[in-house]
Short mmCIF file of C-alpha atoms and ligand atoms in Angstrom, two decimals:
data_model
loop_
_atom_site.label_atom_id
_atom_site.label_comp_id
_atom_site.label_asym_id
_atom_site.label_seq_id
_atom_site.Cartn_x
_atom_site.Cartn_y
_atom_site.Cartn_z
CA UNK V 500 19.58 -83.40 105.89
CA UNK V 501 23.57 -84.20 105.65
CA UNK V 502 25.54 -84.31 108.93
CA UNK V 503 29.04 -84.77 107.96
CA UNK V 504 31.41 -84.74 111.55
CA UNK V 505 34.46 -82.77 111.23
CA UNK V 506 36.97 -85.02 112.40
CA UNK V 507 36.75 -88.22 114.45
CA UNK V 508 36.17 -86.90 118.17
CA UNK V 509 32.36 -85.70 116.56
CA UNK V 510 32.06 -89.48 116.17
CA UNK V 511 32.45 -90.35 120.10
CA UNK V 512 29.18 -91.35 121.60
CA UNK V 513 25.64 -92.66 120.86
CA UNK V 514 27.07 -96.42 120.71
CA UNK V 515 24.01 -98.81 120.20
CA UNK V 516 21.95 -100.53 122.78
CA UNK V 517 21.08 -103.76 121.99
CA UNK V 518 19.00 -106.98 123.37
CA UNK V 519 20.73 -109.76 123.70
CA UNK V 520 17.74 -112.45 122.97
CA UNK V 521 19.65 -115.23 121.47
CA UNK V 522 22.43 -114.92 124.35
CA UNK V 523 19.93 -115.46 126.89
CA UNK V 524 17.64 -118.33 125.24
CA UNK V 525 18.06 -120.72 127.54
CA UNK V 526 16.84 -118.35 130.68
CA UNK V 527 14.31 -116.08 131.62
CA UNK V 528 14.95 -112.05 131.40
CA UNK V 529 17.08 -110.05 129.00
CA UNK V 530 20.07 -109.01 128.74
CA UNK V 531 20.43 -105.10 127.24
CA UNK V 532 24.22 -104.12 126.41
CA UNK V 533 25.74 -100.93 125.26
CA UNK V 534 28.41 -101.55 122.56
CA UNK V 535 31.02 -99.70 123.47
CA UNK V 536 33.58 -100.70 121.02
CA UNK V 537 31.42 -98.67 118.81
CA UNK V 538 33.88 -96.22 119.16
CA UNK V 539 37.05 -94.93 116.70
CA UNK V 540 39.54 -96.43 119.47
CA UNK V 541 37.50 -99.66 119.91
CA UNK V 542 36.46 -98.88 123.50
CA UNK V 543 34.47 -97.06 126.10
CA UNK V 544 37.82 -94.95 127.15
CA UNK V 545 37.70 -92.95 124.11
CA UNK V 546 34.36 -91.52 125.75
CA UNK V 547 36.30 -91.02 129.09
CA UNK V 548 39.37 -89.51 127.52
CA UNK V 549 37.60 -87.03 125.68
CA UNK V 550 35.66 -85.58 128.99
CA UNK V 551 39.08 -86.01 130.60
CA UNK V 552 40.80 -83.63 128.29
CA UNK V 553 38.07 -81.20 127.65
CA UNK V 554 37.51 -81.11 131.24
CA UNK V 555 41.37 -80.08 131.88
CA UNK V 556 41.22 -77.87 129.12
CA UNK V 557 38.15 -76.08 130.79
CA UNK V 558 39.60 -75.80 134.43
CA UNK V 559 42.84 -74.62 132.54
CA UNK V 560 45.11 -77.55 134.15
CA UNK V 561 46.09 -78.11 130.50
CA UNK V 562 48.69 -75.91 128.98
CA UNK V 563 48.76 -75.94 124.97
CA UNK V 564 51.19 -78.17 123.26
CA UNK V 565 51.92 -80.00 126.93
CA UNK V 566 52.68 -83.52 126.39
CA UNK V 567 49.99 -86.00 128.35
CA UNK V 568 51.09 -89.06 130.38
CA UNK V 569 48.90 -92.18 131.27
CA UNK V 570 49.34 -95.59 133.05
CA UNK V 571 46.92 -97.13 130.66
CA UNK V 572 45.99 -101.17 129.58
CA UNK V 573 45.79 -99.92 126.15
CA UNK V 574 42.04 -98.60 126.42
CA UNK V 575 42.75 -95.00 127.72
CA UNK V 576 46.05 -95.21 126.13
CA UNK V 577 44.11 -95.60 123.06
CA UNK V 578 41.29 -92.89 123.30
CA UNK V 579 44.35 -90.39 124.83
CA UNK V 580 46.16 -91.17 121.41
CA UNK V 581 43.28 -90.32 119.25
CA UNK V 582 41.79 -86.98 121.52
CA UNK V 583 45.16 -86.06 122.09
CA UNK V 584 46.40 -86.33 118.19
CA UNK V 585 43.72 -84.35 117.12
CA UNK V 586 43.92 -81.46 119.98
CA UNK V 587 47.55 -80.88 119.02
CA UNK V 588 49.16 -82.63 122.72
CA UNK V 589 51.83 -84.93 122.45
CA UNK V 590 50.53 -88.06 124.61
CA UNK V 591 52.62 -90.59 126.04
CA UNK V 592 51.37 -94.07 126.86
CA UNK V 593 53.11 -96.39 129.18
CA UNK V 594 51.79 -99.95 129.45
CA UNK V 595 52.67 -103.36 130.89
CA UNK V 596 54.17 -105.81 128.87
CA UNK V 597 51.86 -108.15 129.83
CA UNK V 598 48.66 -106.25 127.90
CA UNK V 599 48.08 -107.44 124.02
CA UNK V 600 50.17 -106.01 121.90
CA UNK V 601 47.19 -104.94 119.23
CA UNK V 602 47.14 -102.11 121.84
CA UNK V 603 50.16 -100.71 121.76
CA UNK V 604 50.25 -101.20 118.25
CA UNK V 605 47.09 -99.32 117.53
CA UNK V 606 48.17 -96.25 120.13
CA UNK V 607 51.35 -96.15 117.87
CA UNK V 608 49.40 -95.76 115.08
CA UNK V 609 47.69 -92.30 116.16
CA UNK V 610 50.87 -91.20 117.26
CA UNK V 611 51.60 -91.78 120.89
CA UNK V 612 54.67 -92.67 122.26
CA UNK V 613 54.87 -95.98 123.95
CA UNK V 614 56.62 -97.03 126.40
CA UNK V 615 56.29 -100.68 127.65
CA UNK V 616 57.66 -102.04 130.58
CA UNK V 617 58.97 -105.42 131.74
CA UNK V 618 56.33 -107.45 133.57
CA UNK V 619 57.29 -108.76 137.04
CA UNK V 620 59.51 -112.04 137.51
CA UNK V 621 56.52 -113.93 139.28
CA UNK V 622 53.94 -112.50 135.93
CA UNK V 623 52.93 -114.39 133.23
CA UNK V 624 52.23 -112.67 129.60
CA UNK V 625 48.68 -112.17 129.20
CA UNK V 626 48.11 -111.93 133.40
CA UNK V 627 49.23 -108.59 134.57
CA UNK V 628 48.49 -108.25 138.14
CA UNK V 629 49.29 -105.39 141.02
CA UNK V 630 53.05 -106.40 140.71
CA UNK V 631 52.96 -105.12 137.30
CA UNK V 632 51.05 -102.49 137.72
CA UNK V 633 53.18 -101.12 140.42
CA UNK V 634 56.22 -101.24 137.91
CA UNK V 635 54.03 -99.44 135.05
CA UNK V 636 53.31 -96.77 137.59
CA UNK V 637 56.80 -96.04 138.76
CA UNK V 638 58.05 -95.70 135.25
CA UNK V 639 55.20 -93.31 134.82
CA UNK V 640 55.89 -90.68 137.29
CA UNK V 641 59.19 -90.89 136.31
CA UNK V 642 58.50 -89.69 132.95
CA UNK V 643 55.79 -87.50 134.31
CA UNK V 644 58.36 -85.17 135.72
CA UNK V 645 60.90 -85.84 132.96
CA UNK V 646 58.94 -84.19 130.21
CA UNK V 647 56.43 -82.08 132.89
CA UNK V 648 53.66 -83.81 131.36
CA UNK V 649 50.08 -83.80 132.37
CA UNK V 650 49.32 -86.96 134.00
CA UNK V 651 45.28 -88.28 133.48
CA UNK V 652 45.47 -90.34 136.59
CA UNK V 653 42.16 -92.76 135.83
CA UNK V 654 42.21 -94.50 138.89
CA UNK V 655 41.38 -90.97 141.10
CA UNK V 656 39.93 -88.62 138.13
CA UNK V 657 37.02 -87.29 138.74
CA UNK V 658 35.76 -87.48 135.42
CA UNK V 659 36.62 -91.03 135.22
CA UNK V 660 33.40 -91.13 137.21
CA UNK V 661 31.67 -88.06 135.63
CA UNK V 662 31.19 -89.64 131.80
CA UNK V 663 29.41 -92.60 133.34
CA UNK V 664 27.37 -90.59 135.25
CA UNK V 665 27.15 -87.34 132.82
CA UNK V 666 27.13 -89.11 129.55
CA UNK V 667 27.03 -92.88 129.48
CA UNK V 668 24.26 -93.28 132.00
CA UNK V 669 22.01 -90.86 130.46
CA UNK V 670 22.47 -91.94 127.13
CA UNK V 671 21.74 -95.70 128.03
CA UNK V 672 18.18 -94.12 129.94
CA UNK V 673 17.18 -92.23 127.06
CA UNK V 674 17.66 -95.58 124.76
CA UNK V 675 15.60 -97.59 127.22
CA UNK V 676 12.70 -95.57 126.45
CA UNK V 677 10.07 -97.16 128.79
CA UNK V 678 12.22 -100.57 129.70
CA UNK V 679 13.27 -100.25 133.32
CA UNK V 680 16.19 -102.43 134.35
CA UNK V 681 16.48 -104.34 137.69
CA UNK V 682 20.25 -104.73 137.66
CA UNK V 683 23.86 -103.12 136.42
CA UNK V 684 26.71 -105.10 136.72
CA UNK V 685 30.21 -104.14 135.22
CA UNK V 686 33.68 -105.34 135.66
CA UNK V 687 36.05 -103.25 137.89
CA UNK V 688 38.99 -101.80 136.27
CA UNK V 689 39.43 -98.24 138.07
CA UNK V 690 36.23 -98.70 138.81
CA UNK V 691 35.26 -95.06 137.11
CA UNK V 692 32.39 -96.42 134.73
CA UNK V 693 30.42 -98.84 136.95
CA UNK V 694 30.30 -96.04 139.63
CA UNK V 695 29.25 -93.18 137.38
CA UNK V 696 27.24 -95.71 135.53
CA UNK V 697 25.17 -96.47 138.54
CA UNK V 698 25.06 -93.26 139.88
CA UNK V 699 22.55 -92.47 136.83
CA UNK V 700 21.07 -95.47 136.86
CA UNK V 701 19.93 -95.17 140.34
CA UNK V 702 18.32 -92.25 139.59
CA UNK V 703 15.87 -93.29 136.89
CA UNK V 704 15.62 -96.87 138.50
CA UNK V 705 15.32 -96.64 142.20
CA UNK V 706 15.25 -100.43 142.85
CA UNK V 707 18.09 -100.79 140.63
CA UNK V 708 20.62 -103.39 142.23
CA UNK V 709 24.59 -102.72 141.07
CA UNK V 710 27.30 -105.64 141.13
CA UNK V 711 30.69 -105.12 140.59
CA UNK V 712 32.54 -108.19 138.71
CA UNK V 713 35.91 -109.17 139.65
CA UNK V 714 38.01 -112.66 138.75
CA UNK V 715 37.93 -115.40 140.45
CA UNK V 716 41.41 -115.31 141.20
CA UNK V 717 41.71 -111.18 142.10
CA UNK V 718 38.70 -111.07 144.44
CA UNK V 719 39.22 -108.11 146.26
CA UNK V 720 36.00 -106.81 146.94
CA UNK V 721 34.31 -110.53 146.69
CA UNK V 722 34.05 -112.15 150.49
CA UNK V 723 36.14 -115.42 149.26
CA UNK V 724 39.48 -117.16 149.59
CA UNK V 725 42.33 -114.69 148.01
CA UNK V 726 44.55 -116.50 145.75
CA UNK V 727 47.55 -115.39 143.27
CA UNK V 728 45.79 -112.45 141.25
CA UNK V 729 46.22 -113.64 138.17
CA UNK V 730 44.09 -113.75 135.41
CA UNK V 731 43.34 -113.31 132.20
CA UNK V 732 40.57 -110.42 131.75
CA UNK V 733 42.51 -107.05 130.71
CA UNK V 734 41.93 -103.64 132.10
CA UNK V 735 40.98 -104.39 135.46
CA UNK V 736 40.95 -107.53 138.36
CA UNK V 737 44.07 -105.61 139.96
CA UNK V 738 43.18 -107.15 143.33
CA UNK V 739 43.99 -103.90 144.93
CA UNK V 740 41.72 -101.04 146.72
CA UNK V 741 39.92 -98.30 144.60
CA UNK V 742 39.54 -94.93 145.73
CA UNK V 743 36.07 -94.65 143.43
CA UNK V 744 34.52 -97.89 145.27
CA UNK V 745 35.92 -96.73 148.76
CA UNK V 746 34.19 -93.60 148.47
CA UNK V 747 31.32 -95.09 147.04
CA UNK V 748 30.29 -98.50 148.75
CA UNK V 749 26.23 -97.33 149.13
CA UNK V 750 25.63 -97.49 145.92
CA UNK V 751 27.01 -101.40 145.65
CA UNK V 752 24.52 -104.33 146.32
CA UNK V 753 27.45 -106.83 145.91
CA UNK V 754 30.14 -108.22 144.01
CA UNK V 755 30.25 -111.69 141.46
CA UNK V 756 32.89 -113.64 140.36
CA UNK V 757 33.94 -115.12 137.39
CA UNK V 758 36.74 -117.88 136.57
CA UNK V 759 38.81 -117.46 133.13
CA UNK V 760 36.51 -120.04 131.40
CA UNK V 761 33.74 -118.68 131.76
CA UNK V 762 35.08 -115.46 130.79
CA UNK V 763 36.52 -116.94 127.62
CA UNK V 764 33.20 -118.95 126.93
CA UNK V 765 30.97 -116.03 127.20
CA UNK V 766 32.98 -113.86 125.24
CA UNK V 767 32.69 -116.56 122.55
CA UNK V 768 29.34 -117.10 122.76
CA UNK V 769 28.62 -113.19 122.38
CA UNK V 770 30.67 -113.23 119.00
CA UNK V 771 29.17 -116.52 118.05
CA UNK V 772 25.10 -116.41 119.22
CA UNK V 773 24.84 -112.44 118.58
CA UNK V 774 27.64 -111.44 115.93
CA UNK V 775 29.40 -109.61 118.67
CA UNK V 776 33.02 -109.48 118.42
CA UNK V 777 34.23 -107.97 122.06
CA UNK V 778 37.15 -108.58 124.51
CA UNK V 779 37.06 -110.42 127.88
CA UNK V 780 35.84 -107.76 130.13
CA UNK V 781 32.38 -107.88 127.89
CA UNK V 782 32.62 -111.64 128.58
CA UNK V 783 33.06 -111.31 132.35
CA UNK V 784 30.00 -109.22 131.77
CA UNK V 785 27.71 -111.18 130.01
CA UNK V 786 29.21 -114.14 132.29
CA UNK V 787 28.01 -111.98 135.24
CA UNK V 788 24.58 -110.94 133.80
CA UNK V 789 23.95 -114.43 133.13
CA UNK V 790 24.50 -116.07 136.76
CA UNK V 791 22.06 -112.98 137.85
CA UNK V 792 19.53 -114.03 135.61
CA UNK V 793 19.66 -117.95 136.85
CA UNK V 794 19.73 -116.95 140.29
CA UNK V 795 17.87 -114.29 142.07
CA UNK V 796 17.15 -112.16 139.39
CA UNK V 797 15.37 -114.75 136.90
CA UNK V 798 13.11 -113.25 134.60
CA UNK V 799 14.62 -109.38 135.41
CA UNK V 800 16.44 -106.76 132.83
CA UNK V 801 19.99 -106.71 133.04
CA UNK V 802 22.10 -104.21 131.54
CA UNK V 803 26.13 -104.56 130.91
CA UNK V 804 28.29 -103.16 128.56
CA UNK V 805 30.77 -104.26 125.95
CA UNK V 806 33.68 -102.31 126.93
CA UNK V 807 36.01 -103.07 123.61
CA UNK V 808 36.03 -104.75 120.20
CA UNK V 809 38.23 -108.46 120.09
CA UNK V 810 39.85 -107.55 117.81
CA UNK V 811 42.49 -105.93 120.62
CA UNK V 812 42.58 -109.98 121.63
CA UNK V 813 44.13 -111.36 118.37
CA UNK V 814 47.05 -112.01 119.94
CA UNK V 815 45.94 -113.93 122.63
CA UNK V 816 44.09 -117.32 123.45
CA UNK V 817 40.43 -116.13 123.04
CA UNK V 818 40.52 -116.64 119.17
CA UNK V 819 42.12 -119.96 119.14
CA UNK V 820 39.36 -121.42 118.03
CA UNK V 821 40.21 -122.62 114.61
CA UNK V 822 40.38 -126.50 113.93
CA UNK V 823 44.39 -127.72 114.17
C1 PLP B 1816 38.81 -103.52 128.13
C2 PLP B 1816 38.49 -102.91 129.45
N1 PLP B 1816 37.44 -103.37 130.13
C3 PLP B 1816 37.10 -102.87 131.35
C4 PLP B 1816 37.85 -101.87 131.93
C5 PLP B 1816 37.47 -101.35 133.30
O1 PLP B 1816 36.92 -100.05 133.22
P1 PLP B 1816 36.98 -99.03 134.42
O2 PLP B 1816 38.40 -98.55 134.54
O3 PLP B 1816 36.07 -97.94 134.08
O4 PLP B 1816 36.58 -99.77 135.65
C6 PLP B 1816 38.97 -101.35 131.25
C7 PLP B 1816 39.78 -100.29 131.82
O5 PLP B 1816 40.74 -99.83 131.26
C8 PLP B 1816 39.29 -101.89 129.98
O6 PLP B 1816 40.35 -101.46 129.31
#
């Protein structure tokens, strides 16, 4: 039987679930992750913008033709761009100087606007901490009421939570067939997927034990010493409060840390032990994942994700890896 999908969006979903056996040689337990970057945008936020949209369009919050706003890293910005291209709404992504500029490049490309905005005096390219997110956020409700735009708002969405919990989760449980997994960890960004994510999880897996991951150096949720909040990982470590972990602290067993190395190490070792080609939030996961499995949860499943393809990382320092 043919399936052919009638434009992209039809392609948004049912990412693979792989093991992770040659990662994890040198422990005991697996590692299962969900590729992610399996998507047309390269990330798990084309997913979240889809159920974003649909979701306005269903509660009628969106008008036709309206033009759609985000604060976005580049991920949402990126699944906005494509759901929004093909839906007929003119988006408009604003985004920190500071993110890779593969990002803004590829959101150009499917026909956003993009606006990108000065990082703070004390920021460094590559870092972009609260200060620069605070300056990304004022230039967006400014433009929010200059063109009356709909504005996503990812950090207090609801259905930034509702396609990990709706849609991710359950897709991950029906992959697992009978494997049961022991722990989820994720790295915090909004905080959307690692909340909805667990929310399903900890309904097929009662025992289930979540972790948030944060930096090293943006520890906000992670009882240690606070330093400058800057880091490398993109998308997330903003070292400030989230209203989906607030409201949601049950369902957290803890949080783990991870430094920049080991961030950048993991993420090469994904691309390099299991053909994986991600960005550093799937490193901060695997780098997370790993420390579970040579600690308290030797010889247990772990599940992460791989949030988005490295190919969004050209630019940076995580592919200098070629001889000089
Ligand atoms: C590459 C990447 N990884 C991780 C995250 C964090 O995801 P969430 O906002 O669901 O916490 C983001 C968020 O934009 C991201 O862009």
């Amino acid at each position: 039987m043919s399936y052919i999908a009638a434009n992209i969006l039809e392609t948004i979903g049912l990412t693979p679930l792989i093991k992770l056996s040659r990662y994890t040689e040198n422990v005991e337990g697996n590692i299962f992750a969900k590729l992610e970057y399996f998507a047309p945008g390269l990330s798990k936020k084309d997913r979240m913008a889809l159920e974003i949209i649909e979701s306005a369009e269903e509660k009628g919050l969106l008008k036709k033709k309206q033009p759609v706003i985000e604060l976005t890293s580049g991920s949402m910005g990126t699944g906005l761009a494509i759901v929004c291209n093909l839906k007929g709404y003119p988006f408009i992504a604003v985004m920190s100087r500071g993110n890779s500029i593969e990002r803004a490049q590829m959101m150009k490309a499917f026909g956003a606007e993009v606006v990108l905005v000065d990082q703070h005096p004390d920021s460094e390219p590559g870092k972009v901490t609260s200060k620069d997110l605070d300056l990304v956020e004022e230039k967006t409700q400014k433009l929010t009421k200059k063109y009356n735009a709909f504005r996503i708002d990812q950090f207090t969405n609801p259905s930034s939570v509702e396609t990990g919990e709706k849609r991710l989760g359950p897709e991950i449980i029906e992959q697992l067939g009978d494997i049961k997994i022991d722990a989820f960890v994720d790295f915090i960004g909004t905080g959307g997927t690692f909340i909805g994510v667990s929310k399903s999880l900890q309904k097929a897996f009662p025992h289930i034990k979540c972790y948030g991951v944060e930096p090293v150096n943006a520890p906000f949720y992670s009882s240690i010493q606070k330093t400058d909040g800057k880091h490398i990982i993109q998308g997330g470590g903003y070292n400030i409060p989230l209203k989906f972990i607030e409201e949601n602290k049950e369902l957290i067993n803890g949080f783990i840390t991870v430094s920049d190395c080991e961030v950048t190490e993991a993420t090469r070792l994904l691309a390099l032990k299991e053909c994986i080609f991600a960005g550093d939030s799937s490193g901060a996961n695997a780098a997370a994942a790993l420390k579970l499995l040579k600690g308290d949860l030797k010889g247990k499943n772990v599940l992460i994700h791989i949030p988005d393809s490295g190919t969004k990382y050209l630019s940076t320092n995580l592919w200098d890896i070629l001889d000089k």
